[in-house]
Amino acid sequence: MISISNVTKSYPSAPRAALDGVSLEIEKGEFVFLVGASGSGKSSLMRLILREDVPSGGEIFVLGQNLVGLPNRRVPLFRRQLGVVFQDFRLLPNKTAAQNVAFSLEVIGKSAGFIAEAVPDVLRRVGLEHKANSLPSELSGGEQQRIALARAIVNNPAILLADEPTGNLDPKTSEEIMALLERINLAGTTVIMATHDRGIVDRLKKRVVELKDGVIVRDEKGAGYGVQR
Amino acid sequence: MNLKFVLSEVSTGLRKNLSMVVSVILVTFVSLTFVGTAGLLQMQINTMKNYWYDKAQVAIYLCTNTSPDTVCPQGEASPDVQKTIAAKLEGATLKPFIKKYYFENHQQAYQTFQQQFKGNVVAKYVQPAQLNETFWISLNNPNQSAVITESFSGVTGVEQVKDQRTYLDQIFSILNIASLAAVGIAVLMLFSATLLVSTTIRLSAVMRRREIGIMRLVGASNFYIRLPFVIEGVVAGLIGAALAGGAVFAIVQYFVQGYLVNQLPLTSFVGLGDAATILPLLIGAGVVLTAIASNQAIRRYLKV
């Protein structure tokens, strides 16, 4: 599903490579935590999988596509198979919850009929059908992240990338989001989540990939966050 | 393709960016008005050429007693000169080129002069003998005046051979320069219009960067992301071009047909039909230019 081999990513402005010889295989339906300190390369890796960047060296295959050779014009179609959520939710403040979700379908040219069915459906899946007409400013942080998740999964992506999705949330709300992510994972979507949240990683006992200075220092199934460094 | 969505994006962009959009409209309007005016001038030149070139004749001026000694050392041309020229014009070599010709003697030239300069003081002082006797020649093809000029220049008793078109050509070259100047100004202004479009589109993109970010993440096609911006630019360009078209029609209707026609009754002028020919060109230029400018602007601003 995702096959990364010997990938290097360096930026002209930085003296040290953000990723240095990273190799990683992720199978369909897996749930993977990416852990590591800030600047360890988690975000760089996510950006490469999303094809926001191309590696300086090495190869990345995602969903059968060679991302190194993928021409720019094919990138949008590739991204439709992926869902993404962020720490800061990234909802449009002037659109309601339902409109935010609908927006992501409108812009990829889905029909009004499809949107009218899919949006209430996905809002039910995240448990927010009663908040469909609320603006983001009227929602709590956890609710906003659930809307962001609804937007990410409404198009049934094969892979869901979550970059610190609980970073702005209190522990109880974080639990709700994690429960939702597990449900999404059980429904067949591969989930890759970058996080600093020791408690969540330790409790869920999933596969953990730890990065340090752009290198994978640990790749363990059913593991915890690891020793405090 | 969700047209309703694209249009609502466009109208949001236009409203939030109103002052910039208005400036784009105005600059396009003024620059395309210059383009249109230059076009009208060219059409006017052509209309006048068709009208006057047909009427223009070649004149063979015979020597008078007052002609300069350098060309007419023997003074007034003798009747023999007149006969020789007439014979040559009737001859096999020149006849095929000539539609018709006539001879104007001193007295006829004097009458014409008195008519043309009626009320002018010069009419009082001029004497028939001072005015050249002249052969007026209309050619089958006005472009072939060189045949006459070459045959009669330097012939004894001929002061000068003059193609009247050379006088017209001076007028036309002045009009040509005017229309070139209008085109020059138009090019400069169109250049600034395209720069303004770029700036406007960028501003618009910055204001919608959140939306654009999400569109890119969820995999909206580049075409779909760019389309609202390009339409935004084109709408401004279209309005500007339509205003310029209106201005061109107004110039023809009120200035040319309403004023010039009365002032210069003997000349034929461009009409609304000519303005209608220019209109699609203006609209096309406005749309194509703004479309290219906004597409380039949004391309540079939005990498995948």
CSV table of N, CA and C in Angstrom, one decimal, chain A residues 50 52 72-73 75-76 79-80 84 86 90-94 103-104 106-110 151, chain B residues 1-2 5 8-9 12 16 210-212 214-222 224-225 303-304:
chain,number,residue,atom,x,y,z
A,50,LEU,N,1.9,12.5,0.9
A,50,LEU,CA,0.8,13.2,0.3
A,50,LEU,C,1.2,13.9,-1.0
A,52,GLU,N,3.2,16.4,-1.4
A,52,GLU,CA,3.3,17.8,-1.3
A,52,GLU,C,4.8,18.2,-1.6
A,72,ASN,N,2.8,16.5,-12.3
A,72,ASN,CA,2.0,17.4,-11.4
A,72,ASN,C,0.5,17.3,-11.7
A,73,ARG,N,0.2,17.1,-13.0
A,73,ARG,CA,-1.2,17.2,-13.4
A,73,ARG,C,-2.0,15.9,-12.9
A,75,VAL,N,-1.3,14.7,-9.8
A,75,VAL,CA,-1.3,14.7,-8.4
A,75,VAL,C,-2.8,14.9,-7.8
A,76,PRO,N,-3.6,15.8,-8.4
A,76,PRO,CA,-5.0,15.9,-7.8
A,76,PRO,C,-5.7,14.6,-7.7
A,79,ARG,N,-4.5,12.5,-5.0
A,79,ARG,CA,-4.8,12.9,-3.6
A,79,ARG,C,-6.3,12.6,-3.3
A,80,ARG,N,-7.1,12.3,-4.3
A,80,ARG,CA,-8.5,12.0,-4.0
A,80,ARG,C,-8.6,10.7,-3.2
A,84,VAL,N,-6.9,13.7,4.8
A,84,VAL,CA,-5.9,14.3,5.7
A,84,VAL,C,-6.6,15.1,6.8
A,86,PHE,N,-5.5,17.7,10.3
A,86,PHE,CA,-4.4,18.4,11.0
A,86,PHE,C,-4.7,18.8,12.4
A,90,ARG,N,-8.3,23.2,10.2
A,90,ARG,CA,-8.4,23.8,8.8
A,90,ARG,C,-9.8,23.8,8.3
A,91,LEU,N,-10.8,24.2,9.0
A,91,LEU,CA,-12.2,24.4,8.5
A,91,LEU,C,-12.3,25.8,8.0
A,92,LEU,N,-13.2,25.9,7.0
A,92,LEU,CA,-13.5,27.3,6.5
A,92,LEU,C,-14.5,28.0,7.5
A,93,PRO,N,-14.1,29.1,8.0
A,93,PRO,CA,-14.9,29.7,9.1
A,93,PRO,C,-16.2,30.2,8.7
A,94,ASN,N,-16.4,30.5,7.4
A,94,ASN,CA,-17.6,31.1,6.9
A,94,ASN,C,-18.6,30.1,6.4
A,103,PHE,N,-18.0,21.1,0.6
A,103,PHE,CA,-17.0,21.9,-0.2
A,103,PHE,C,-16.0,20.9,-0.8
A,104,SER,N,-15.5,20.0,0.0
A,104,SER,CA,-14.4,19.1,-0.5
A,104,SER,C,-15.0,18.1,-1.6
A,106,GLU,N,-17.6,19.2,-3.6
A,106,GLU,CA,-17.9,20.1,-4.8
A,106,GLU,C,-16.7,20.3,-5.6
A,107,VAL,N,-15.6,20.6,-4.9
A,107,VAL,CA,-14.4,21.0,-5.7
A,107,VAL,C,-13.7,19.8,-6.5
A,108,ILE,N,-14.2,18.6,-6.2
A,108,ILE,CA,-13.7,17.5,-7.1
A,108,ILE,C,-14.8,17.1,-8.0
A,109,GLY,N,-15.8,17.9,-8.1
A,109,GLY,CA,-16.8,17.8,-9.2
A,109,GLY,C,-17.8,16.7,-9.0
A,110,LYS,N,-18.1,16.4,-7.7
A,110,LYS,CA,-19.2,15.5,-7.4
A,110,LYS,C,-20.5,16.1,-7.6
A,151,ARG,N,-14.8,15.4,6.8
A,151,ARG,CA,-14.4,15.9,5.5
A,151,ARG,C,-13.3,15.0,4.9
B,1,MET,N,-18.5,18.9,-13.4
B,1,MET,CA,-18.3,20.4,-13.3
B,1,MET,C,-19.5,21.0,-12.6
B,2,ASN,N,-19.2,21.7,-11.5
B,2,ASN,CA,-20.3,22.3,-10.7
B,2,ASN,C,-20.3,23.8,-11.0
B,5,PHE,N,-21.2,26.3,-8.2
B,5,PHE,CA,-20.1,26.5,-7.2
B,5,PHE,C,-19.0,27.5,-7.8
B,8,SER,N,-20.3,31.1,-7.8
B,8,SER,CA,-20.4,31.7,-6.5
B,8,SER,C,-19.0,32.1,-6.0
B,9,GLU,N,-18.0,31.3,-6.4
B,9,GLU,CA,-16.6,31.6,-6.0
B,9,GLU,C,-16.2,32.9,-6.8
B,12,THR,N,-17.9,36.0,-5.2
B,12,THR,CA,-17.2,36.3,-4.0
B,12,THR,C,-15.9,37.1,-4.2
B,16,LYS,N,-15.2,40.9,-3.0
B,16,LYS,CA,-14.2,41.2,-2.0
B,16,LYS,C,-13.1,42.1,-2.5
B,210,ARG,N,-7.0,29.8,2.3
B,210,ARG,CA,-7.5,28.7,3.1
B,210,ARG,C,-8.3,27.7,2.2
B,211,GLU,N,-9.2,28.3,1.4
B,211,GLU,CA,-10.0,27.5,0.5
B,211,GLU,C,-9.1,26.7,-0.5
B,212,ILE,N,-8.1,27.5,-1.0
B,212,ILE,CA,-7.2,26.9,-2.0
B,212,ILE,C,-6.4,25.7,-1.4
B,214,ILE,N,-7.3,23.8,1.1
B,214,ILE,CA,-8.2,22.6,1.2
B,214,ILE,C,-8.5,22.0,-0.2
B,215,MET,N,-8.7,22.8,-1.2
B,215,MET,CA,-8.9,22.3,-2.5
B,215,MET,C,-7.8,21.4,-3.0
B,216,ARG,N,-6.6,21.9,-2.7
B,216,ARG,CA,-5.4,21.1,-3.1
B,216,ARG,C,-5.3,19.8,-2.3
B,217,LEU,N,-5.6,19.9,-1.0
B,217,LEU,CA,-5.5,18.7,-0.2
B,217,LEU,C,-6.5,17.6,-0.6
B,218,VAL,N,-7.7,18.0,-0.9
B,218,VAL,CA,-8.7,17.0,-1.3
B,218,VAL,C,-8.7,16.6,-2.7
B,219,GLY,N,-7.7,17.2,-3.5
B,219,GLY,CA,-7.5,16.7,-4.8
B,219,GLY,C,-8.3,17.4,-5.9
B,220,ALA,N,-8.7,18.7,-5.7
B,220,ALA,CA,-9.4,19.4,-6.8
B,220,ALA,C,-8.4,19.6,-7.9
B,221,SER,N,-8.8,19.5,-9.1
B,221,SER,CA,-7.9,19.6,-10.3
B,221,SER,C,-7.4,21.0,-10.4
B,222,ASN,N,-6.2,21.2,-10.9
B,222,ASN,CA,-5.7,22.5,-11.1
B,222,ASN,C,-6.6,23.4,-11.9
B,224,TYR,N,-9.8,23.2,-12.0
B,224,TYR,CA,-10.9,23.6,-11.1
B,224,TYR,C,-10.5,24.7,-10.1
B,225,ILE,N,-9.3,24.6,-9.7
B,225,ILE,CA,-8.8,25.6,-8.7
B,225,ILE,C,-8.6,27.0,-9.4
B,303,LYS,N,1.4,26.4,-7.0
B,303,LYS,CA,2.1,25.2,-7.4
B,303,LYS,C,1.2,24.0,-6.8
B,304,VAL,N,1.3,22.9,-7.4
B,304,VAL,CA,0.5,21.7,-6.9
B,304,VAL,C,0.9,21.4,-5.4
